[in-house]
Coordinates of C-alpha atoms in Angstrom, one line a residue:
Chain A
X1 CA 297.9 -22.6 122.5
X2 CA 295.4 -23.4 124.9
X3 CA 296.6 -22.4 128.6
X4 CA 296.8 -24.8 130.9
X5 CA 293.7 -24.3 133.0
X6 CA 294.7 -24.9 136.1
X7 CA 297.0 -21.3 135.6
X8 CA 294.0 -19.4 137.0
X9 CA 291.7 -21.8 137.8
X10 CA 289.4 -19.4 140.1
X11 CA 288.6 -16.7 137.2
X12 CA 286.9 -18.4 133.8
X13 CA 288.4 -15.2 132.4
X14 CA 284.6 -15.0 130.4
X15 CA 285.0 -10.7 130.4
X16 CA 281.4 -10.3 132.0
X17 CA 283.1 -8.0 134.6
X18 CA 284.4 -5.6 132.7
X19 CA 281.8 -3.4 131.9
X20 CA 280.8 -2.9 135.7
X21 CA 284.4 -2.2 137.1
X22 CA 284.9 1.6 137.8
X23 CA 288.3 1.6 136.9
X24 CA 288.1 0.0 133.6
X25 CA 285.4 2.3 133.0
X26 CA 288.7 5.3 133.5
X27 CA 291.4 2.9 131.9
X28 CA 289.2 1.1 129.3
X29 CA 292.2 -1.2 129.0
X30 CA 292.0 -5.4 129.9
X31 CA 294.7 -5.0 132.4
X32 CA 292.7 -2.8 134.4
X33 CA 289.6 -5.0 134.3
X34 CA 288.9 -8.0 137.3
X35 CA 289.3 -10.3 134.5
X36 CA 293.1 -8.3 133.8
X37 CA 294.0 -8.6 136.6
X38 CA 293.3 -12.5 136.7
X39 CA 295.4 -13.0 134.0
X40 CA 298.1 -10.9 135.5
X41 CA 297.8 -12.8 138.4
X42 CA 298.4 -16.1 137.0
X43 CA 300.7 -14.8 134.9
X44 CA 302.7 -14.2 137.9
X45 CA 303.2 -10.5 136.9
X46 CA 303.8 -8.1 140.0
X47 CA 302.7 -4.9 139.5
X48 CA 301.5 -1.7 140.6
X49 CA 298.6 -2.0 138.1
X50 CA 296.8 -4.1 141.0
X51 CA 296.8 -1.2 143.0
X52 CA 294.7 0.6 140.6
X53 CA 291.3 -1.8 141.9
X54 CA 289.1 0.4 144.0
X55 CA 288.3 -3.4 146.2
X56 CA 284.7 -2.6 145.5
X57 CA 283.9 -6.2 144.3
X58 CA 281.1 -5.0 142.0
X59 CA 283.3 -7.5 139.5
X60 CA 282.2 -10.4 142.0
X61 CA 278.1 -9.8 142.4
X62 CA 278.4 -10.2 138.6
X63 CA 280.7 -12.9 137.8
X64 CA 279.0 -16.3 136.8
X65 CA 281.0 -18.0 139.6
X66 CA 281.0 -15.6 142.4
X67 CA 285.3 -15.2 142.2
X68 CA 286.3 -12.4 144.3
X69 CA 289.0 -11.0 143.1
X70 CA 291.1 -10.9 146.6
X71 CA 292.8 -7.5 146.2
X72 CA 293.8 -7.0 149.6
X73 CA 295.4 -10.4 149.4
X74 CA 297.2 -9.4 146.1
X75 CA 298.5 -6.1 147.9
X76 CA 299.6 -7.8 150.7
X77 CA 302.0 -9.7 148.7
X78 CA 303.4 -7.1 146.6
X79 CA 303.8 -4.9 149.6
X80 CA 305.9 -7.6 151.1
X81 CA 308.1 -7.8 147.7
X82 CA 308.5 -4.1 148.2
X83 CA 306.3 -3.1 145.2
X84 CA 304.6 0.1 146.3
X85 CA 303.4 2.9 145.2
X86 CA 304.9 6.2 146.2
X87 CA 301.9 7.4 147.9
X88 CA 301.7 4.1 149.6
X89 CA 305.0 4.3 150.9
X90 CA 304.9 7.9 152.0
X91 CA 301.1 7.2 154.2
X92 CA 302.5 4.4 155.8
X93 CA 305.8 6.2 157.0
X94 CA 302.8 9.1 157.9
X95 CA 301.2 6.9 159.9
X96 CA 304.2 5.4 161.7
X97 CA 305.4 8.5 162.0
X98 CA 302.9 10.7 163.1
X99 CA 299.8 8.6 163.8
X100 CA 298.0 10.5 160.7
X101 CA 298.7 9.3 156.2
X102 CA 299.2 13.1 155.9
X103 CA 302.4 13.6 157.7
X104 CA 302.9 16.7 160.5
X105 CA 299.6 18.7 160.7
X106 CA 299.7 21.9 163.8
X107 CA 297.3 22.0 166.1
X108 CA 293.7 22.2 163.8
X109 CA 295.8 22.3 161.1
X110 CA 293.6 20.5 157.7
X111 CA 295.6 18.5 156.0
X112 CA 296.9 19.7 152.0
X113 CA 297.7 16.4 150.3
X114 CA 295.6 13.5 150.5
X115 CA 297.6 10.6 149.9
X116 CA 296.3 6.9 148.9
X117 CA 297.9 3.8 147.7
Chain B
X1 CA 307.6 -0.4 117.9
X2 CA 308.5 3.1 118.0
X3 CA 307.1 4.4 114.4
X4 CA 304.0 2.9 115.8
X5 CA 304.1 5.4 118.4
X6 CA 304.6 8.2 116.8
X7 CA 301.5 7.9 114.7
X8 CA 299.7 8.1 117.4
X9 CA 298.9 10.1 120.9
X10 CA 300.9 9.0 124.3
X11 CA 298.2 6.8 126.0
X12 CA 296.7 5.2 122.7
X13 CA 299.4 2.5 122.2
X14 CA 301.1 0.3 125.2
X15 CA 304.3 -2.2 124.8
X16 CA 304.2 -3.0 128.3
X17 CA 304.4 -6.1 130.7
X18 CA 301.5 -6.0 131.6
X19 CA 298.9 -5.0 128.8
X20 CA 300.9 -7.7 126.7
X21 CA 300.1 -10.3 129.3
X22 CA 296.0 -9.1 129.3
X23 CA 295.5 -9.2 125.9
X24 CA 297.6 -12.3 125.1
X25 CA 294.0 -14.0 125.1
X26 CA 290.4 -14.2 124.8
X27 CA 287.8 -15.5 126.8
X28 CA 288.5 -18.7 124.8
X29 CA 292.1 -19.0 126.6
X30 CA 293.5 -19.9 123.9
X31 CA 296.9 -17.7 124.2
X32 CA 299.1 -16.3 121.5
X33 CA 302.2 -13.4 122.1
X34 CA 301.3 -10.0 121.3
X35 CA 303.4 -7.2 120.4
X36 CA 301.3 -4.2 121.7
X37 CA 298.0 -3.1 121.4
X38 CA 296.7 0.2 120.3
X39 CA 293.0 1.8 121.1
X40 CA 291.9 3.9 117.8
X41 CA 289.7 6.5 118.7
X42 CA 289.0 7.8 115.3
X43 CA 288.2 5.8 111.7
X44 CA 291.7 7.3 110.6
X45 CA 293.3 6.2 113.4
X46 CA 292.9 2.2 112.2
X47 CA 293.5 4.0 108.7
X48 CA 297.0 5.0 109.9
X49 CA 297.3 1.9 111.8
X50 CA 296.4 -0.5 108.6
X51 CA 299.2 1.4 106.5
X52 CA 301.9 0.7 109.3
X53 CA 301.1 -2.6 109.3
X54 CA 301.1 -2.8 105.2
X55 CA 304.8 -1.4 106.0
X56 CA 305.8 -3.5 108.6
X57 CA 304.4 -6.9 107.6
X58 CA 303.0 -6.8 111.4
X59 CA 299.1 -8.2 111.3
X60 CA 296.6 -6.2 113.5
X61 CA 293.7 -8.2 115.8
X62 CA 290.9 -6.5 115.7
X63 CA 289.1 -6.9 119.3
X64 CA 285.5 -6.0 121.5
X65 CA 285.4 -7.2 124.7
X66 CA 287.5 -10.5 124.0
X67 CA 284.3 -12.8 125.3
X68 CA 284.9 -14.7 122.6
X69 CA 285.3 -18.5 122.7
X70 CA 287.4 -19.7 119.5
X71 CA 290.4 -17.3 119.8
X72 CA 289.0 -14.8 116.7
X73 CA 290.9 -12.0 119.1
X74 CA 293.8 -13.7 120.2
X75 CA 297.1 -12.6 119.1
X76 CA 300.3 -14.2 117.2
X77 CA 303.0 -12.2 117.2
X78 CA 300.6 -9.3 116.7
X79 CA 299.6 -5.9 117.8
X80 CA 295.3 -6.1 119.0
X81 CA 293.7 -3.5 118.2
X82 CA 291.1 -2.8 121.0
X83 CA 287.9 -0.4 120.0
X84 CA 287.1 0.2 123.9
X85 CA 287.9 3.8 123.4
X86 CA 285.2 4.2 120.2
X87 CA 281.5 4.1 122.4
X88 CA 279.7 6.7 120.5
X89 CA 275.9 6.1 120.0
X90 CA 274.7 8.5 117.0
X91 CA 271.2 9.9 117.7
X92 CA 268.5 7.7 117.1
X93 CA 265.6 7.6 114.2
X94 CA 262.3 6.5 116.8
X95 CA 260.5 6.6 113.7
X96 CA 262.9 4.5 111.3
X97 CA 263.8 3.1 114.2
X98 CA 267.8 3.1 113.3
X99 CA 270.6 4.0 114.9
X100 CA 274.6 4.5 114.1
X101 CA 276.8 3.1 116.9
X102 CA 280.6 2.8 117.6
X103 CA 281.8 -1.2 117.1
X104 CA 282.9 -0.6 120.8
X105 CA 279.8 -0.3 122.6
X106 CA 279.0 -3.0 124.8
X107 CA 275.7 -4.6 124.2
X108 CA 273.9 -3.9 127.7
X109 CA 274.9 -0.5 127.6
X110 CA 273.7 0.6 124.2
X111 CA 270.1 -1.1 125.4
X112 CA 269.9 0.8 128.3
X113 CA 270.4 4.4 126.2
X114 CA 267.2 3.2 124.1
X115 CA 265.6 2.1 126.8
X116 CA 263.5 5.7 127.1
X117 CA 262.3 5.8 123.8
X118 CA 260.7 2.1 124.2
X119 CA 263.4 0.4 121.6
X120 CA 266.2 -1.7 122.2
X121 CA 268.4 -4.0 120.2
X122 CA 267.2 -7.7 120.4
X123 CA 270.3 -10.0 119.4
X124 CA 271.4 -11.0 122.8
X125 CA 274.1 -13.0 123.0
X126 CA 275.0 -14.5 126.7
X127 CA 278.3 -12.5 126.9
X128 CA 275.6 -9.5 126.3
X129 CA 277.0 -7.9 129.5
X130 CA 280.4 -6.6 127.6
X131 CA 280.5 -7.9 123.8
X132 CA 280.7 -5.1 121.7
X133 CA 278.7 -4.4 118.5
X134 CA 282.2 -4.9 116.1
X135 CA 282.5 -8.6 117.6
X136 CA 278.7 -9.3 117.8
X137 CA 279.2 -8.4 113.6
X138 CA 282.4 -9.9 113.3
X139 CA 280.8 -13.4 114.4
X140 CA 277.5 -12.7 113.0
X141 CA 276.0 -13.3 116.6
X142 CA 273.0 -15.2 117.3
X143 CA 271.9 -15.9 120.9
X144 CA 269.1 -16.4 123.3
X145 CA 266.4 -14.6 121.2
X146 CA 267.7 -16.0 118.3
X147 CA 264.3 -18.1 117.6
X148 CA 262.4 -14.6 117.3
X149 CA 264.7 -12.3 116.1
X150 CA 267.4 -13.8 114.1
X151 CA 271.2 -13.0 114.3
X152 CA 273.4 -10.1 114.1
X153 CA 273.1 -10.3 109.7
X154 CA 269.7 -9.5 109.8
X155 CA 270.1 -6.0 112.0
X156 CA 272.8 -4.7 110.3
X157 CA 271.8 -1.9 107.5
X158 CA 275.3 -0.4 106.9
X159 CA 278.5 -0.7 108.2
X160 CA 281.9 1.1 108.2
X161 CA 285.1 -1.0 108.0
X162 CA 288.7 -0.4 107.3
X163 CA 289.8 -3.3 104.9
X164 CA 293.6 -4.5 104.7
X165 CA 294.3 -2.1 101.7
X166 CA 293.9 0.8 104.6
X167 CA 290.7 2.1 102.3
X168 CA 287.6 3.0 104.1
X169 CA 284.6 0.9 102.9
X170 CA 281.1 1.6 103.4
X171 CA 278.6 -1.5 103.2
X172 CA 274.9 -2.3 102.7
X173 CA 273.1 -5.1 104.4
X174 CA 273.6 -6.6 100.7
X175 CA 276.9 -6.9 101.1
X176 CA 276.8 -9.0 104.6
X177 CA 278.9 -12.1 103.4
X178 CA 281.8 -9.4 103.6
X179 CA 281.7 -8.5 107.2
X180 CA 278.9 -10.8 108.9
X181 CA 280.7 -13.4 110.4
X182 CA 284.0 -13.0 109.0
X183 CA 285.8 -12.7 112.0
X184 CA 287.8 -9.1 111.1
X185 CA 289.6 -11.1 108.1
X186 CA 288.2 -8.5 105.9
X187 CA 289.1 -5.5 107.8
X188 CA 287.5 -4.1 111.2
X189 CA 284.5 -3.1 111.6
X190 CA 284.1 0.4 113.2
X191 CA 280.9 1.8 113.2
X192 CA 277.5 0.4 112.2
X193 CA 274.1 1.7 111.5
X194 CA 271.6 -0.7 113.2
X195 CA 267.8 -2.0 112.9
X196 CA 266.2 -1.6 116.1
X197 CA 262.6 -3.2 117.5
X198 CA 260.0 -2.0 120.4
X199 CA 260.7 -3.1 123.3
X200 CA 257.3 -6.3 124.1
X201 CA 254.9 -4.7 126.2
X202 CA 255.3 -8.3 128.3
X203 CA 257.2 -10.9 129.1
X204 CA 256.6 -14.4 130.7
X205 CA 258.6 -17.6 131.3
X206 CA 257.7 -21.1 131.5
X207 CA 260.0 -24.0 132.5
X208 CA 259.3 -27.5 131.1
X209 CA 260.9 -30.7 131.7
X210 CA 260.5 -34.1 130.0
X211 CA 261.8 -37.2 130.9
X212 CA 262.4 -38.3 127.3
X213 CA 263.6 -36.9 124.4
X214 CA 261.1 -37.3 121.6
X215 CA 258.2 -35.8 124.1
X216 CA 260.4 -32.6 124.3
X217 CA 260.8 -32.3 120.7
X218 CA 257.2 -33.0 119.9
X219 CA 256.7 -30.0 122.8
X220 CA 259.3 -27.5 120.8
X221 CA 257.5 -28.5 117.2
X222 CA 254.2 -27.2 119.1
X223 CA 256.0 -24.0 120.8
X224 CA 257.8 -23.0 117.7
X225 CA 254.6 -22.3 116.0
X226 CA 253.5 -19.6 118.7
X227 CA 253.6 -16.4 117.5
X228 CA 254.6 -14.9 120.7
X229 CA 257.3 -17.4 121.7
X230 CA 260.9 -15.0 122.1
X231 CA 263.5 -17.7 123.4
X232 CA 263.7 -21.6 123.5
X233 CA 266.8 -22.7 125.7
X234 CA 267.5 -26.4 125.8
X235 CA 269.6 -27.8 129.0
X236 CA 270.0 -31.6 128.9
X237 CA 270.1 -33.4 131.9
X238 CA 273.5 -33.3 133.0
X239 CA 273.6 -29.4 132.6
X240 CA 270.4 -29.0 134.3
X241 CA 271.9 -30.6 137.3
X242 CA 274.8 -28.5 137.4
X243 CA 272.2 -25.6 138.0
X244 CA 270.0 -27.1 140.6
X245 CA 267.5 -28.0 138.3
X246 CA 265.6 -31.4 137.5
X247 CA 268.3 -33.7 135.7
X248 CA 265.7 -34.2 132.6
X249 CA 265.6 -32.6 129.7
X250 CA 264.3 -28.8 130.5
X251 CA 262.8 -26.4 127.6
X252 CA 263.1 -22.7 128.7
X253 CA 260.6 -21.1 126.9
X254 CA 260.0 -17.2 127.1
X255 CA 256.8 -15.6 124.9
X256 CA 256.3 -11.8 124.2
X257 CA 253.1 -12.1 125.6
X258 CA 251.3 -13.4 129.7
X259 CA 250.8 -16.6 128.6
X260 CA 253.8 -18.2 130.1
X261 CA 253.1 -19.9 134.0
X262 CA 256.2 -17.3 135.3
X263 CA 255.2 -13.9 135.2
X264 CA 257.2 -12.7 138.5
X265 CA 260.1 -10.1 136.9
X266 CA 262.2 -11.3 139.6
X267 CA 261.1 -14.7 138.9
X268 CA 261.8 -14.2 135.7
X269 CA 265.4 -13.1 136.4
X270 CA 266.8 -16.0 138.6
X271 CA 265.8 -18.3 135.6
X272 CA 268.0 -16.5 133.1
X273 CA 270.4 -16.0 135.9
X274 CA 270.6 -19.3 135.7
X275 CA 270.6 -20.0 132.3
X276 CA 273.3 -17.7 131.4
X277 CA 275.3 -18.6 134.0
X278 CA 275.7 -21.8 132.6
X279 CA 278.9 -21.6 130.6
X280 CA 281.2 -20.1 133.2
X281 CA 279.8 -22.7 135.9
X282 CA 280.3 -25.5 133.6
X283 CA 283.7 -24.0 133.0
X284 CA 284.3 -24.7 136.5
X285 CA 282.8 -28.0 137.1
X286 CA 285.7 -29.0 134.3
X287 CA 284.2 -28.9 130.8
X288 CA 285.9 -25.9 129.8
X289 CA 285.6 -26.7 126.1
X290 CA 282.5 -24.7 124.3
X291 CA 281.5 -25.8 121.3
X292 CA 278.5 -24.1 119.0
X293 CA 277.3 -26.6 116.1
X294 CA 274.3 -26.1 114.7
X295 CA 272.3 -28.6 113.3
X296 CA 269.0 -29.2 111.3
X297 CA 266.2 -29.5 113.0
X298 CA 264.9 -33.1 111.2
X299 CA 268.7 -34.2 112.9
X300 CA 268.4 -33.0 116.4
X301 CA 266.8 -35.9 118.0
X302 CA 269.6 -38.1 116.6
X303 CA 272.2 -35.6 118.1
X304 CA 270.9 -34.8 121.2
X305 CA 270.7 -38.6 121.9
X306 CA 274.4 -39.3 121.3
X307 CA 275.2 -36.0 123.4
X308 CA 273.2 -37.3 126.2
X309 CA 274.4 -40.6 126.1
X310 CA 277.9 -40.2 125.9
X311 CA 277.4 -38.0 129.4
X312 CA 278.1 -35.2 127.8
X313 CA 276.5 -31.4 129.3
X314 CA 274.8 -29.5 126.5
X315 CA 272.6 -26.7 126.7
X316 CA 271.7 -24.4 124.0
X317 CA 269.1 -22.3 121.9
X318 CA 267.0 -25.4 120.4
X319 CA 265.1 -23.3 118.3
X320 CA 267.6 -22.7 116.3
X321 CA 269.3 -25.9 116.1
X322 CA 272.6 -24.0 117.9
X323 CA 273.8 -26.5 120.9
X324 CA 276.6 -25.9 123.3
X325 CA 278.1 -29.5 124.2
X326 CA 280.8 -28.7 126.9
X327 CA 283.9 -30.7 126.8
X328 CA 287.2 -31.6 128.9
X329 CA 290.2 -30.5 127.7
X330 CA 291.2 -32.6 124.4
X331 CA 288.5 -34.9 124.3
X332 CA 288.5 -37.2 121.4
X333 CA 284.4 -36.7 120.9
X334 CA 285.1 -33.3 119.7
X335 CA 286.1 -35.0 116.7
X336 CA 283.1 -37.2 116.9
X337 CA 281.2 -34.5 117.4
X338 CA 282.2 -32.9 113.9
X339 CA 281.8 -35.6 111.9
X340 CA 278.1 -35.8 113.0
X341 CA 277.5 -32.0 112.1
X342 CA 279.2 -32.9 108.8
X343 CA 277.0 -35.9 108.3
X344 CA 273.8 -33.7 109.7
X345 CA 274.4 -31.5 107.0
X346 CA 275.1 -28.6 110.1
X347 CA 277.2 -25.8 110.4
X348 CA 280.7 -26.1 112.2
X349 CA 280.2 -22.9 113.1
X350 CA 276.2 -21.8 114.7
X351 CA 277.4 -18.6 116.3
X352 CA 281.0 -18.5 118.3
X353 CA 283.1 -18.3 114.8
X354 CA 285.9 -20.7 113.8
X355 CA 288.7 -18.2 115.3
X356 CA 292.0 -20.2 115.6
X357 CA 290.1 -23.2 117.4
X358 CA 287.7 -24.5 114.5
X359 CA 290.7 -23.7 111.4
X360 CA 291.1 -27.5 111.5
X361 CA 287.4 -27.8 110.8
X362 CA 286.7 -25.8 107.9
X363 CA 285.7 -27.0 104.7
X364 CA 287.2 -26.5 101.4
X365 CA 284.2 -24.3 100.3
X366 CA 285.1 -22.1 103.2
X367 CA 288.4 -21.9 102.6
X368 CA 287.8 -20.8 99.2
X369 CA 285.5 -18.0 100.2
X370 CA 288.4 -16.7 102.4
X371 CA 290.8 -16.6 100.2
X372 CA 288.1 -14.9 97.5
X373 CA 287.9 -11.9 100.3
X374 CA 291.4 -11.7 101.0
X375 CA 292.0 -11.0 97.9
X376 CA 290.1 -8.1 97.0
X377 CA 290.0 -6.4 101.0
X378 CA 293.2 -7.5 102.7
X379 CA 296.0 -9.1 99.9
X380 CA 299.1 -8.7 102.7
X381 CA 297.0 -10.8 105.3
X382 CA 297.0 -7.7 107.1
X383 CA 294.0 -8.4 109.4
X384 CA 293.4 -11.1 111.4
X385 CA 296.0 -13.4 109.4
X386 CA 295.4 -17.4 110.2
X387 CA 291.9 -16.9 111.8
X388 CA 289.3 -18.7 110.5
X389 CA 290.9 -21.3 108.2

């Protein structure tokens, strides 16, 4: 019943983050909280829900312990197990592409879709 | 899972992956499997919820912020019901000095509305960051301040709770053993009408530290008996160390009043900072294990020597008797440990609840009580089923 600690050893998984995370704030749901996301990440779960964390690290100037929840690192992996977001996918074909996320823009052309991961 | 759907609107009820995986556990990591988990935004909604369940045979876990350290809001094969989504703070009597809240609004949060009108709420638990009002209840929550103010029993006037039968029942202070403490066996808890107090006009620390134990508890006879005095944490020396302070046995005392030798707010704020960062960093240094006897003060010399001896960290809020001894994973002085509450005449149980961690604990008096409530608020086991004994 009790996990095996050394499953996410970094994260005491105590919740004290929750309340300043913006997007858990939105979501109000524990998968989108630092803490979630710990447990998702131990849990060996790949999912786009990690792309949902802003990387403000408000969750680590609070926690007890200092863990920094390393979502560039986590992003980095799912990108390389091909789980993207659309909007992910399409700005970094835009970028190869055309040197811009927004795709072709004309000369002074502003750009109509702002696209993020 | 799909009637459970329908009852309610696209966004308040998840099966997934991933929301199963979050909520598979508390802040006590103890884990369970869970089915789903709902967010009720409305008193009918757990209504509705309650009478599926009665249908279905499936039990419901009420849950706050999960900071919780026995498992109360871990799941077995059940659907938690999460009040994140009910944060409404009714407008507040100054001059009663009452308020009706939502069970899920965190602790700090609610504080900082009354902040303007000079009141605030003063059962502060160390998880008071995110726990929620509905689990500060449903454990009958004491905490740092518990030496002045009390615990959560004592601020509670009325609450609303939606029992295992799916009725609404509304309940007086007088009716506390019900809901106080009970761990959401008797229904959850979904709004309450609080007792608030003025926030003290000053605050000021001092940190003591004594090489032996009978010269502190001479000190905390003295301190208890100041009028002003608003917390009395205990660390013994093998906690102390772990936060950079004097391995002896160290007395944080606050008073509502100057008279205390740390008077810098920022001061002030490392010390706590400290203090509650205790748990989690003792988490880390590989006592994981929390547990939350309480014990009489005539016995606390006694227990606090066999803590210390046996190397064990503890830190706590001594004025109430409440102690924290941190263990590693399976230790066999858990055991130990209960026996000497037993023998103390103590609680099991100061302030974390028995959850699913303590069943194994509880006493035959206990278990009678239980079952007493089942019986009249939740005969199919409907909420909460297996918690607490």
């Amino acid at each position: 019943m009790l996990i095996d600690l050394t499953e996410n050893p970094a994260c005491t998984e105590c919740g004290l983050c929750r309340e300043v995370c913006p997007v858990f704030q939105i979501q109000r749901q524990e998968e989108y909280s630092p803490r979630g996301r710990a447990i998702l990440g131990s849990a060996g779960i790949q999912t786009l829900v990690f792309y949902q964390c802003t990387l403000c690290r408000t969750c680590r100037v609070v926690c007890p312990v200092g863990h920094d929840p390393g979502g560039e690192i986590i992003r980095a992996g799912l990108i390389s197990a091909g789980i993207e977001t659309e909007a992910n996918q399409m700005m970094i074909a835009n970028i190869r592409q055309y040197g811009n996320p927004f795709g072709p823009l004309a000369e002074g052309e502003l750009p109509k879709t702002l696209t993020c991961c | 899972m799909e009637s459970l759907e329908s009852l309610f609107q696209p966004g308040q009820v998840s099966t997934r992956a991933e929301t199963k995986a979050a909520y598979s556990r508390d802040a006590s990591r103890i884990q369970g499997p869970c089915q789903g988990v709902v967010w009720p935004e409305t008193v009918d909604d757990v209504v509705r919820l309650a009478q599926w369940a009665a249908e279905t045979g499936i039990d419901l876990v009420p849950r706050g912020a999960g900071t919780g350290l026995c498992g109360g809001a871990t799941p077995q094969n059940s659907i938690v019901v999460d009040s994140s989504c009910l944060r409404k703070i009714g407008a507040r009597d100054v001059q009663s000095k009452m308020v009706v809240v939502d069970a899920g609004i965190p602790l700090d949060q609610f504080n900082r509305t009354l902040r303007p009108d000079g009141l605030f709420f003063p059962v502060i638990p160390g998880s008071h960051r995110s726990a929620t009002i509905g689990g500060m209840i449903a454990t009958n929550a004491a905490g740092l301040h518990a030496v002045r103010y009390g615990r959560m029993s004592d601020w509670v006037e009325e609450v609303v709770v939606v029992d295992g039968k799916g009725e609404v029942q509304r309940l007086s202070a007088g009716d506390r053993k019900v809901f106080a403490g009970r761990e959401g066996i008797t229904g959850m808890v979904l709004q309450a009408t609080l007792r608030l107090t003025e926030i003290p006009k000053s605050r000021s620390l001092t940190l003591f530290s004594f090489e032996h134990l009978a010269d502190m508890l001479e000190q905390v006879k003295q301190l208890k008996t100041n009028s002003a005095l608003s917390a009395l944490e205990y660390l013994n020396p093998h906690a102390a160390a772990l936060v950079g302070w004097t391995a002896r046995h160290c007395v944080l005392a606050e008073y509502h009043s100057a008279e205390g030798e740390i008077r810098d707010p920022a001061e002030m704020a490392n010390l706590w900072g400290a203090r509650e960062s205790l748990s989690a960093r003792l988490t880390q240094a590989g006592f994981p294990i929390s547990e939350d006897p309480q014990f009489p003060p005539e016995t606390l010399e006694d227990n606090l020597d066999w803590l210390t001896v046996q190397n064990i960290p503890v830190f706590g809020h001594l004025g109430v008797g409440i102690l924290h001894p941190r263990f590693l994973r399976e230790d066999a002085r858990i055991a130990e440990l209960y026996y000497r509450v037993s023998a103390s005449g103590g609680q099991i149980s100061g302030e974390h609840g028995m959850g699913l961690k303590k069943r194994q604990w509880a006493s035959e008096a206990l278990k009678a009580e239980v079952l007493a409530l089942k019986r009249q608020f939740d005969p199919q086991h409907i909420f909460n089923r297996g918690k607490l004994c």
